[in-house]
GROMACS .gro file of C-alpha atoms in nm:
model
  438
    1UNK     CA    1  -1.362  -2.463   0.713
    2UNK     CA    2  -1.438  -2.117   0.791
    3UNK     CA    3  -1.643  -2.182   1.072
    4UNK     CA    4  -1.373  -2.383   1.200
    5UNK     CA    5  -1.074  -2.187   1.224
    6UNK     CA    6  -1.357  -1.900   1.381
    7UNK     CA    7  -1.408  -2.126   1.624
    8UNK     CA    8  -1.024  -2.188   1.695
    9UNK     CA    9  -0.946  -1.829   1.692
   10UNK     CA   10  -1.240  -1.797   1.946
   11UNK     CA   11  -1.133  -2.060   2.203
   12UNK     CA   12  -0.776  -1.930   2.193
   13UNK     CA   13  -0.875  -1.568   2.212
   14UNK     CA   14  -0.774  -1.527   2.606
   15UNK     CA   15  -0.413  -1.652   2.525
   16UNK     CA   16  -0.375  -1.515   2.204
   17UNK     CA   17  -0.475  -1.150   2.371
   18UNK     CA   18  -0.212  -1.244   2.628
   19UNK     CA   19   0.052  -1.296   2.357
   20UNK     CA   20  -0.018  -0.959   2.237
   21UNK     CA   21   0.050  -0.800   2.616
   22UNK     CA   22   0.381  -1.013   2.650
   23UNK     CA   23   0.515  -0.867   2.333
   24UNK     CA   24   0.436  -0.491   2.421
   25UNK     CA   25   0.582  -0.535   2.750
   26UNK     CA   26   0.909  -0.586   2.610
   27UNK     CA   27   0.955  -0.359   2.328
   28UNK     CA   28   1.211  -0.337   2.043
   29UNK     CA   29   1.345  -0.170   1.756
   30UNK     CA   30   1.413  -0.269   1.422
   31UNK     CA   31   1.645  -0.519   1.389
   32UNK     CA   32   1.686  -0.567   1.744
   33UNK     CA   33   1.438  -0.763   1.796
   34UNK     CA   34   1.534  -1.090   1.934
   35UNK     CA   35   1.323  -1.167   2.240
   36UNK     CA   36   1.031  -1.116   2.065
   37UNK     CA   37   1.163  -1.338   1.772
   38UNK     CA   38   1.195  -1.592   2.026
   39UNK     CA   39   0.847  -1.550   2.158
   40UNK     CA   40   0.745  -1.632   1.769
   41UNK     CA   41   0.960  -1.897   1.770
   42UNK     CA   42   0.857  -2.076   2.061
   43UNK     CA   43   0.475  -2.051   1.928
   44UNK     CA   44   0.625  -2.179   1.591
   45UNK     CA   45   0.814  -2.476   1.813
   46UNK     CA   46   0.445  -2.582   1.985
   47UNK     CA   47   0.267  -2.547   1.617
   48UNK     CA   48   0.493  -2.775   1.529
   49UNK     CA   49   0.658  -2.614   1.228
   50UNK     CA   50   1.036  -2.644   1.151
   51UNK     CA   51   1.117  -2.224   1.090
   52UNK     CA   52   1.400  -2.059   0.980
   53UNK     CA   53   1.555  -1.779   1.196
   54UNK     CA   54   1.771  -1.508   1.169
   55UNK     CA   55   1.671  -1.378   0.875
   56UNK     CA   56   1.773  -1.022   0.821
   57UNK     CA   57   1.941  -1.015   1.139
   58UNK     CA   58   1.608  -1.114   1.347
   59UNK     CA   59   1.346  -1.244   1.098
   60UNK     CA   60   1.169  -1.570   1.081
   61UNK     CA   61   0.927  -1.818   0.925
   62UNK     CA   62   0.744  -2.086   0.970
   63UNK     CA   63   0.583  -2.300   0.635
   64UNK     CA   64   0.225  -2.502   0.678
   65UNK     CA   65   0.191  -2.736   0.435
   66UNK     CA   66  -0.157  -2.815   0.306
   67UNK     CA   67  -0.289  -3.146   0.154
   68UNK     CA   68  -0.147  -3.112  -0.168
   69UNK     CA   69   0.117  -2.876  -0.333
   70UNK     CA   70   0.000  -2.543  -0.439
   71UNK     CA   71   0.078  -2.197  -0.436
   72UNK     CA   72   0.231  -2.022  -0.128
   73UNK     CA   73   0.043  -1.770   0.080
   74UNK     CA   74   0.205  -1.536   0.320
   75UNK     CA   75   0.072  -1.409   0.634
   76UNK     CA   76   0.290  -1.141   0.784
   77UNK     CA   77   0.329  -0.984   1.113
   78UNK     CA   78   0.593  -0.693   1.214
   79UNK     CA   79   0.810  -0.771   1.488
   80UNK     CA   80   0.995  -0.373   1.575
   81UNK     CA   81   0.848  -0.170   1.852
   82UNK     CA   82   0.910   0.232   1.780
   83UNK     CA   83   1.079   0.541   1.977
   84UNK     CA   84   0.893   0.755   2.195
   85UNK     CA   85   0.986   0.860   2.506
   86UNK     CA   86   0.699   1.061   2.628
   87UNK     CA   87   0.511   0.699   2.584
   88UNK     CA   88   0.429   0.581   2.986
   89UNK     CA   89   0.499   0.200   2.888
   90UNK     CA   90   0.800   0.298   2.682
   91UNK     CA   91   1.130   0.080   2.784
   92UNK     CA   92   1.308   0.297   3.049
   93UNK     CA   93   1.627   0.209   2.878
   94UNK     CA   94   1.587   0.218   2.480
   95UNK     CA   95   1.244   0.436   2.459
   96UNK     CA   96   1.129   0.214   2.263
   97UNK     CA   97   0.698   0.102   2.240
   98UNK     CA   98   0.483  -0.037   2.089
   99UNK     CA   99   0.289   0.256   1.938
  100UNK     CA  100   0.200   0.137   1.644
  101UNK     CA  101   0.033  -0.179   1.734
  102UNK     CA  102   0.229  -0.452   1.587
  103UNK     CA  103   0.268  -0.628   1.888
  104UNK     CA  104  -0.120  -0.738   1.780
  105UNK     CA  105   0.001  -0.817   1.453
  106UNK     CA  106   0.217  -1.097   1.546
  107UNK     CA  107  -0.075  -1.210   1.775
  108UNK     CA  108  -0.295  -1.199   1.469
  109UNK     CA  109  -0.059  -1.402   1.273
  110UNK     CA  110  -0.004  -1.675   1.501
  111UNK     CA  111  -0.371  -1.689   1.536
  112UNK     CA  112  -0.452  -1.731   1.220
  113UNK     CA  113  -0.176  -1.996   1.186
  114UNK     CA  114  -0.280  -2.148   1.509
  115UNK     CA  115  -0.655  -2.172   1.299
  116UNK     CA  116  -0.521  -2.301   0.965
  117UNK     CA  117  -0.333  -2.580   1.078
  118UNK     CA  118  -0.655  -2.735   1.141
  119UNK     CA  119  -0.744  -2.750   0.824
  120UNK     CA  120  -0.469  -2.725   0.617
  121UNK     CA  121  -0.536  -3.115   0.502
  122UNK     CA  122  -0.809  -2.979   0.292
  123UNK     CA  123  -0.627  -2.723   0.132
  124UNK     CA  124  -0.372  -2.696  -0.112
  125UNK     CA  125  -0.048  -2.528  -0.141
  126UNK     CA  126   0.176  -2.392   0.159
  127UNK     CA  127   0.053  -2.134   0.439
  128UNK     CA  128   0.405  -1.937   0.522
  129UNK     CA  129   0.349  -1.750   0.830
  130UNK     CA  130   0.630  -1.454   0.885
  131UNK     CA  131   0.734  -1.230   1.106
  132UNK     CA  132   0.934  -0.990   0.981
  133UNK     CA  133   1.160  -0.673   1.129
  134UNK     CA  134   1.248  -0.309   1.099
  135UNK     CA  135   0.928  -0.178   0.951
  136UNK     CA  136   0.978   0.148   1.114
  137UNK     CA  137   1.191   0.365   0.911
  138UNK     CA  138   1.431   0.452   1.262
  139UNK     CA  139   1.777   0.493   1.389
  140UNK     CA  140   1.882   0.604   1.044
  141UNK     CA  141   2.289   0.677   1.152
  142UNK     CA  142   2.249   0.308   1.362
  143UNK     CA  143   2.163   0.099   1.075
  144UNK     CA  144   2.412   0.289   0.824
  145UNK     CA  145   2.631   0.153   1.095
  146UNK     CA  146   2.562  -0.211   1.042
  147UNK     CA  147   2.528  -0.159   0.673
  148UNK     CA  148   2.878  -0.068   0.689
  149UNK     CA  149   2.984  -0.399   0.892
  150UNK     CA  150   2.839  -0.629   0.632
  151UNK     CA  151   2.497  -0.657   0.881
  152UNK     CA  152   2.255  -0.609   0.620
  153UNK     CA  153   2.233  -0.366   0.306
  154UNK     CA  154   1.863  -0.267   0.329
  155UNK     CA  155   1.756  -0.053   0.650
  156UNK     CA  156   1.360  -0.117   0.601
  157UNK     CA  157   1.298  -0.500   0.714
  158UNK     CA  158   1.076  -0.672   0.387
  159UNK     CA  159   1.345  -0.491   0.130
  160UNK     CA  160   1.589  -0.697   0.357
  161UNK     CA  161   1.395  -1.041   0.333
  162UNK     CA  162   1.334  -0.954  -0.033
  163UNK     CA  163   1.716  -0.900  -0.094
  164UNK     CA  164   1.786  -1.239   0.127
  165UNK     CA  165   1.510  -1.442  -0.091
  166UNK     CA  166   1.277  -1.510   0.200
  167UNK     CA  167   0.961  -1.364  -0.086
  168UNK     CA  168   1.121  -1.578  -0.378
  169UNK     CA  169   0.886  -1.845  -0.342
  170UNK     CA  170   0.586  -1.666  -0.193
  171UNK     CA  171   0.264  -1.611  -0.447
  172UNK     CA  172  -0.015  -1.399  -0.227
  173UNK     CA  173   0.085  -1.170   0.084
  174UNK     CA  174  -0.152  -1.059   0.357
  175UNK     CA  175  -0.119  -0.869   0.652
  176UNK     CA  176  -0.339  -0.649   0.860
  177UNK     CA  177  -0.220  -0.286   1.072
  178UNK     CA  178  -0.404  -0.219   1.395
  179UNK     CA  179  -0.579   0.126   1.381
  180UNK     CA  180  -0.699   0.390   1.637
  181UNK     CA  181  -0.874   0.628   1.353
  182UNK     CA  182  -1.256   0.609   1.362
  183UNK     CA  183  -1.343   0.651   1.064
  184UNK     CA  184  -1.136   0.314   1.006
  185UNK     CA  185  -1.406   0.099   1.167
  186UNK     CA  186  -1.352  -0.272   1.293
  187UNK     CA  187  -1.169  -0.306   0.949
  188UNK     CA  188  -1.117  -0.082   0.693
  189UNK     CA  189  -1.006  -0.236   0.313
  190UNK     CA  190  -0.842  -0.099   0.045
  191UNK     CA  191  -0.731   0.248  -0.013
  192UNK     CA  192  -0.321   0.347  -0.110
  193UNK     CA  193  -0.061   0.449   0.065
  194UNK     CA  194   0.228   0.731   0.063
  195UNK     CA  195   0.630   0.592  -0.001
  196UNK     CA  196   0.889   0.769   0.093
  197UNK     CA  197   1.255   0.827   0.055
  198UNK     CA  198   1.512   0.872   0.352
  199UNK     CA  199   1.775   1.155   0.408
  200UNK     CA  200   2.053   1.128   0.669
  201UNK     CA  201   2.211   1.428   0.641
  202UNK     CA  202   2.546   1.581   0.818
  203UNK     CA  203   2.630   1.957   0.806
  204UNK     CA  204   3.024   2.049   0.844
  205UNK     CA  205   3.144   2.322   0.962
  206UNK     CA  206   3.447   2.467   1.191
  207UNK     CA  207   3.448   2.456   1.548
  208UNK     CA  208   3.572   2.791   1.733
  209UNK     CA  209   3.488   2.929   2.117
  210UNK     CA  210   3.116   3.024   2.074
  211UNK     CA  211   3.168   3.376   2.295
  212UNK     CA  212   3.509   3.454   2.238
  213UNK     CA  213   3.561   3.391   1.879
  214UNK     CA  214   3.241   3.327   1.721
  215UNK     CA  215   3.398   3.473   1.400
  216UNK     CA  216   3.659   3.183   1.331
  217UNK     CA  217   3.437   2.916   1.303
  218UNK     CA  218   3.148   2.815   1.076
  219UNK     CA  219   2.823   2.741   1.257
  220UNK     CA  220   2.693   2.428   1.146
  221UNK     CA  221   2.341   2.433   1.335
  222UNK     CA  222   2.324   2.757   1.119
  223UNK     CA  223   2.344   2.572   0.813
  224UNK     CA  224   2.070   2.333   0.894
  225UNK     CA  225   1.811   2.650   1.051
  226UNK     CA  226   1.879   2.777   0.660
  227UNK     CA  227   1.826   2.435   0.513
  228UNK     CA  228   1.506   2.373   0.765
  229UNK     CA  229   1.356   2.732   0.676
  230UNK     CA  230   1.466   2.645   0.283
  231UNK     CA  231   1.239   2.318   0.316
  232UNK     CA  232   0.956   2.513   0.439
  233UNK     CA  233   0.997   2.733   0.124
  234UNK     CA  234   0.932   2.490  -0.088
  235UNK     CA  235   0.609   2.324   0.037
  236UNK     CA  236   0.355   2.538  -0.176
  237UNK     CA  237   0.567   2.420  -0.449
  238UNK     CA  238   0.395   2.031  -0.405
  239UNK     CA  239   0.075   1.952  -0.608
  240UNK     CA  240  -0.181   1.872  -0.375
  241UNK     CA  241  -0.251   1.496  -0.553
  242UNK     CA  242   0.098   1.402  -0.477
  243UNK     CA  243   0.057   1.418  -0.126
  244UNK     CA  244   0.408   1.522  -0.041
  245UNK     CA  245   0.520   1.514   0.305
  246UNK     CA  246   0.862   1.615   0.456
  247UNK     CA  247   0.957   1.600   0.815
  248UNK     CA  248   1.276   1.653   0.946
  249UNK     CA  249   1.465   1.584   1.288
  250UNK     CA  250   1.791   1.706   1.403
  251UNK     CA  251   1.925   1.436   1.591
  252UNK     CA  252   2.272   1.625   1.710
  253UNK     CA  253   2.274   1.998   1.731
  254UNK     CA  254   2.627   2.039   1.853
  255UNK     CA  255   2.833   1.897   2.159
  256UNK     CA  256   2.836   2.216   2.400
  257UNK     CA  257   2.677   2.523   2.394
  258UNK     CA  258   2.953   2.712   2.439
  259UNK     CA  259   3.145   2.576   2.142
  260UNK     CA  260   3.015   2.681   1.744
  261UNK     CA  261   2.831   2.327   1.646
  262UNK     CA  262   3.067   2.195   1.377
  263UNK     CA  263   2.902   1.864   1.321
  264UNK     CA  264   2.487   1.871   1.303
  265UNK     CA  265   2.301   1.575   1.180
  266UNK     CA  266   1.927   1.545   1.050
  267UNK     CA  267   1.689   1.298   0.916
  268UNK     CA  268   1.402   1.301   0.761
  269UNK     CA  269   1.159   1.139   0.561
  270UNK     CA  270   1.000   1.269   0.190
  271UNK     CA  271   0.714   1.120   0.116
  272UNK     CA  272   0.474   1.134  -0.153
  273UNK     CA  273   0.174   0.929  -0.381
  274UNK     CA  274   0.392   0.826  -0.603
  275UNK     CA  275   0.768   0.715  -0.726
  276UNK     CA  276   0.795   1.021  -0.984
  277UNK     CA  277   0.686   1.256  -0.706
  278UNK     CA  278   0.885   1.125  -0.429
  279UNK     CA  279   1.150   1.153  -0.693
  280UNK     CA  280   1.081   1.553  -0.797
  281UNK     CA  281   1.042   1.658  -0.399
  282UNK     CA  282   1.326   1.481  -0.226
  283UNK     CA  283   1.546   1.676  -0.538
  284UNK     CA  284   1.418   1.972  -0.451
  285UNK     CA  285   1.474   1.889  -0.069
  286UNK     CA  286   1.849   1.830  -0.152
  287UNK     CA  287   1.880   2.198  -0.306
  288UNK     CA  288   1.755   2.341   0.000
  289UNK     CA  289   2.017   2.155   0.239
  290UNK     CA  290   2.303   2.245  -0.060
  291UNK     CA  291   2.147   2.627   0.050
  292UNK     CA  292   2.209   2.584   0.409
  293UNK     CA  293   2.564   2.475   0.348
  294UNK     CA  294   2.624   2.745   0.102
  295UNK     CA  295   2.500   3.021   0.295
  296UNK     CA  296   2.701   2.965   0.603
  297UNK     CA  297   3.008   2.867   0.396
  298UNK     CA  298   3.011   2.467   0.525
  299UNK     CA  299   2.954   2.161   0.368
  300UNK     CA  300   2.689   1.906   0.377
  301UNK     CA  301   2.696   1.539   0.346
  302UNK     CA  302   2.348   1.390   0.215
  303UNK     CA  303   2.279   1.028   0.209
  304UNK     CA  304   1.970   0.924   0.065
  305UNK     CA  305   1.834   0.538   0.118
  306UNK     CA  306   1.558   0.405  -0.019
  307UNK     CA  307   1.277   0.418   0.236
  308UNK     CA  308   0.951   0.259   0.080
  309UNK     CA  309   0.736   0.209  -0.228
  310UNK     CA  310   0.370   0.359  -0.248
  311UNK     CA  311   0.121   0.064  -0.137
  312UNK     CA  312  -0.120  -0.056  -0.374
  313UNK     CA  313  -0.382  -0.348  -0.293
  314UNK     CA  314  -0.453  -0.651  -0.514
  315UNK     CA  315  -0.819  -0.586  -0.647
  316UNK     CA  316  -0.921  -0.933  -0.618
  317UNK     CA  317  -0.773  -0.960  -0.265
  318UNK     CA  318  -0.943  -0.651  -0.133
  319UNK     CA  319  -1.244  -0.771  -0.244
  320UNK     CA  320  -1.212  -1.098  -0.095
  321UNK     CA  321  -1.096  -0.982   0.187
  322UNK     CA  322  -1.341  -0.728   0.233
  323UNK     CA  323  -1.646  -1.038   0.197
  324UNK     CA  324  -1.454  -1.163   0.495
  325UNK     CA  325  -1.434  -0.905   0.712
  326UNK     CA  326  -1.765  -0.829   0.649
  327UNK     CA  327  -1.898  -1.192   0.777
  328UNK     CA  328  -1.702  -1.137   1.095
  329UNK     CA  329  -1.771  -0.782   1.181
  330UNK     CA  330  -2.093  -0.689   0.994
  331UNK     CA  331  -2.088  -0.445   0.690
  332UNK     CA  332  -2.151  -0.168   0.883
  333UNK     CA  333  -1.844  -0.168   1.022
  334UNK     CA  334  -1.632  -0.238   0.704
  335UNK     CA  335  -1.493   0.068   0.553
  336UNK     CA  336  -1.340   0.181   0.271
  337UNK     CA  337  -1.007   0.299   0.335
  338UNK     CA  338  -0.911   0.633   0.170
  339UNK     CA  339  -0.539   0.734   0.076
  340UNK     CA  340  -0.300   0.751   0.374
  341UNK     CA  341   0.025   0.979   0.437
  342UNK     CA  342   0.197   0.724   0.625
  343UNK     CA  343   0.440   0.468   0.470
  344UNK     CA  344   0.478   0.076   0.485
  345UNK     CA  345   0.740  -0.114   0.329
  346UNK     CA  346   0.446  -0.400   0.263
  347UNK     CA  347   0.403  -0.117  -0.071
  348UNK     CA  348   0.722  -0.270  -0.139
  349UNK     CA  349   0.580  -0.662  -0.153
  350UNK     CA  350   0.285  -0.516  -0.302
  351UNK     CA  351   0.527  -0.368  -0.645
  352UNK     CA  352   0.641  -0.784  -0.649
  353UNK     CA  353   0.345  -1.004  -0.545
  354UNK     CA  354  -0.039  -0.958  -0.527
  355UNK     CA  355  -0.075  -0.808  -0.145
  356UNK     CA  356  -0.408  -0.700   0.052
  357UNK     CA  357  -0.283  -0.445   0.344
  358UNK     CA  358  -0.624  -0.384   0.557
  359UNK     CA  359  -0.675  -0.188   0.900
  360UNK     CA  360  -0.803  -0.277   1.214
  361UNK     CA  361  -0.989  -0.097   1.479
  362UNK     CA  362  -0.941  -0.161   1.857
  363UNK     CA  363  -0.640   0.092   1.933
  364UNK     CA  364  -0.668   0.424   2.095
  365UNK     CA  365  -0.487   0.733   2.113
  366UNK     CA  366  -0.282   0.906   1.840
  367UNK     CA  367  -0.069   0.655   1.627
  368UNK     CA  368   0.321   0.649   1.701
  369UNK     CA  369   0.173   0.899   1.984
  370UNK     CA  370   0.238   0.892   2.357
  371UNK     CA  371  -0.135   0.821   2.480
  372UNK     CA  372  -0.125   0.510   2.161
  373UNK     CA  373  -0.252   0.200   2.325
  374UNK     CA  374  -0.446  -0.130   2.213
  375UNK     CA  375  -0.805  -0.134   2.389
  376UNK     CA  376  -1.020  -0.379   2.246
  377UNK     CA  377  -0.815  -0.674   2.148
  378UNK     CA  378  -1.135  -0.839   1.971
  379UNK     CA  379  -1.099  -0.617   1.746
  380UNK     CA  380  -0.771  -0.559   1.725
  381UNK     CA  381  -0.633  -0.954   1.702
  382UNK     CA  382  -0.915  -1.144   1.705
  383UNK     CA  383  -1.123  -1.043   1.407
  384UNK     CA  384  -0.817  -0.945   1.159
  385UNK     CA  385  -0.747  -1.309   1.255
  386UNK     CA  386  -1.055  -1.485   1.173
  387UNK     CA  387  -1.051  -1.248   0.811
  388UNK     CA  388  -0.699  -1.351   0.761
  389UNK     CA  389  -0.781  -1.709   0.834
  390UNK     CA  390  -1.098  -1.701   0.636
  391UNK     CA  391  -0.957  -1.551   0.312
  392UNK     CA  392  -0.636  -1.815   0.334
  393UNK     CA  393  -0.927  -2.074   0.342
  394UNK     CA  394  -1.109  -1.906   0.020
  395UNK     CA  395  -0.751  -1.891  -0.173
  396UNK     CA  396  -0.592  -2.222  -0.159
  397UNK     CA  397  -0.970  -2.446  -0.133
  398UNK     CA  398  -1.083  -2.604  -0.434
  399UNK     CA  399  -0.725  -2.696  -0.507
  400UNK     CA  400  -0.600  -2.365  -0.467
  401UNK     CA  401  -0.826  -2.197  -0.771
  402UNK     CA  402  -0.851  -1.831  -0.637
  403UNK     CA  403  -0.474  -1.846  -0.544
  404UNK     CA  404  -0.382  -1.988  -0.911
  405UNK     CA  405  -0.603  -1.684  -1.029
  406UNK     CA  406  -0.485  -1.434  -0.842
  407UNK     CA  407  -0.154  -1.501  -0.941
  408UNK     CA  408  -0.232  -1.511  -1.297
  409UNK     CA  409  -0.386  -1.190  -1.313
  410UNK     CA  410  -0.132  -0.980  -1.112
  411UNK     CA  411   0.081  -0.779  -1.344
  412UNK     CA  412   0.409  -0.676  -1.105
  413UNK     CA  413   0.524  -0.309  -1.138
  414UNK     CA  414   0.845  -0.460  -1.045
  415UNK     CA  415   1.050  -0.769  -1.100
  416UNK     CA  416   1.248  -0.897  -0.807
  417UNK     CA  417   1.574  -0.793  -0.994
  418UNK     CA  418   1.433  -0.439  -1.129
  419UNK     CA  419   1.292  -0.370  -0.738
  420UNK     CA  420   1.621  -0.444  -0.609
  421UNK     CA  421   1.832  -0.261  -0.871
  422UNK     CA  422   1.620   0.033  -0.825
  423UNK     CA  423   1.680   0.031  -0.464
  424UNK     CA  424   2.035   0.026  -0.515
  425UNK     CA  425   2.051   0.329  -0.789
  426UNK     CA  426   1.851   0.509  -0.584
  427UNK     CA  427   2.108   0.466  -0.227
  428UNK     CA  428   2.397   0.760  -0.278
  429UNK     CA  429   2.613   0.975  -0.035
  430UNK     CA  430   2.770   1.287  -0.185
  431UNK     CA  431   2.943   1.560   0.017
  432UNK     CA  432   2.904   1.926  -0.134
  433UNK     CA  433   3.124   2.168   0.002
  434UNK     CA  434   3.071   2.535   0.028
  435UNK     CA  435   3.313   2.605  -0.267
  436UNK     CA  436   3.187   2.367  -0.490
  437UNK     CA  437   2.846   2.500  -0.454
  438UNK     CA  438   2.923   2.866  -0.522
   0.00000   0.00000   0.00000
């Protein structure tokens, strides 16, 4: 069987690699996605799989049954594009590209679904195959704006499907991120991830002329220089294990120059190793944007949203995973992947179900950069497929007796309904004014 879905993957490689070109020629961000939903759909359409669309706004999946019943496995593939517009290919109109490669991680996905549906007879349990949106963490103040029209409640994609029940019946989730590090390999295995929380913050002040009466108002881009230069402060304040991160953008510095900014907005991202010390640094992040308010005599409006959970892998999965890859690539080019500063809401699945997150090689350029680009798509759709095919085959054969154990051995850090609430606790908005913080 694992010869056999190589060989599909192999004599669909042309057209799958073409796939992967359609979808980064037409871009597009998180939750916005619908023409390349449709391009998943259609693919779904000639599989012949009945899918369910719409989910979370743009979301949808497709369910291959196997011989006999089983447990589910999920394959998952990102469907959101990202902003950059110093990117060449970028969309004239949004600025949105794919510089993060998941426009090969749908092509994966449907390649390894195009593979398994040969022989899914001799398999038990269900294949899901998903492609899911909003994985980048983007357009904070535009998706507070659809939470607040009943649109969704969740701004990160997965939390969404999680919240919607797409996961409920899923045992074992897989996906793999295209890669343009080096050191990463054809495909690297393992390792952990940062998670992060979210600030979209608002400082208030008074508008006045900015020349001819400077004095009567209060200079809200002054508050957030304070807060900024407050933030930077506190960074030798982070252990070094916790691998705490915080990056901030001001995405409105005023409306003319020649009137005092009263209304400046900023987001950013804290990220860290770990929930306790994501917890400890975005706190501390909060008192330095209460300073910037205070010091100027404004106010500032903080809203924090729950960005994502720290990834961990599934032992048993990396490992298996990891034979895989091995068999397709060679083991010289199978690393071990370290701890990485980025985020991924699959740490979320992987707090719920037993997950295996790997990297593949074949990009080039710096990631979410403007010179980002897939090069090799062997490596960057065509052998994540044949390992994500491969280790489907190894869970759910012999009646699904890696898939049963897998399951049985994970120990969640989270329950469905403790993820969910914990999300929720941790979403707040809270205006501080400057004489509340005196």
């Amino acid at each position: 069987m694992k010869a056999a879905v190589g060989q599909t993957i192999d004599a669909h490689g042309s057209e799958l690699e073409a796939l992967a070109r359609q979808i980064f020629a037409q871009p597009e961000l998180g939750f916005k996605e619908h023409r390349t939903a449709s391009v998943v759909q259609e693919w779904f359409d000639r599989l012949g799989l009945d899918h369910r669309d719409g989910i979370a706004l743009t979301g949808t999946r497709a369910d291959l049954a196997c011989g006999s019943a089983g447990p589910t496995v999920a394959i998952l593939g990102e469907l959101d594009s990202l902003l950059c517009w110093e990117h060449p290919d970028r969309d004239p109109r949004t600025g949105a590209v794919h510089a993060c490669g998941h426009n090969a991680q749908i092509a994966m996905m449907l390649g390894a679904g195009l593979a398994l549906r040969e022989v899914a007879p001799h398999l038990a349990g269900r294949i899901a195959l998903m492609a899911v949106p909003a994985e980048e963490y983007v357009e904070l103040e535009e998706r507070l704006a659809f939470r607040e029209q009943g649109q969704l409640e969740f701004l990160g994609g997965k939390a969404e499907m999680v919240r919607l029940g797409a996961f409920d019946d899923v045992d074992v989730a897989m996906m793999v991120h295209a890669s343009s590090r080096p050191e990463d390999g054809d495909i690297a295995v393992g390792g952990t991830n940062n998670g992060m929380v979210a600030k979209f913050v608002r400082f208030l002040g008074r508008t006045s002329h900015a020349g001819g009466a400077p004095d009567q108002g209060i200079n809200a881009l002054s508050a957030a220089r304070v807060a900024l230069a407050g933030i930077d402060a506190i960074r030798e304040t982070f252990r070094d294990d916790d691998h705490i991160r915080v990056h901030p953008i001001v995405t409105r510095g005023g409306d003319v120059v020649n009137a005092i900014p009263a209304d400046v907005r900023i987001e950013l991202f804290c990220r860290g190793a770990s929930v306790e010390a994501i917890e400890l640094a975005h706190r501390k992040v909060d008192r330095a944007l209460k300073a910037g308010a205070l010091a100027v005599g404004g106010s500032v409006e903080i809203t924090t949203l729950p960005g994502y959970l720290p990834l961990f892998h599934d032992p048993t999965l990396v490992a298996m995973f990891r034979a895989n890859a091995v068999s397709v690539v060679g083991a010289d080019n199978v690393r071990d992947k370290g701890h990485g500063g980025g985020s991924t809401d699959m740490g979320d699945i992987s707090h719920i179900l037993p997950t295996v997150h790997p990297y593949a090689g074949g990009a080039a350029g710096a990631g979410h950069g403007a010179d980002y680009r897939i090069e090799d798509y062997t490596r960057a759709v065509l052998n994540p497929a044949r390992a994500l095919a491969m280790t489907v085959v190894d869970l759910l054969s012999d009646n699904a007796r890696e898939a049963t154990r897998v399951k049985a051995e994970f120990k969640p850090r989270m329950t469905r309904d403790d993820y969910l609430a914990y999300l929720r606790r941790l979403s707040t908005r809270q205006l501080y004014r400057a004489e509340d913080l005196e």
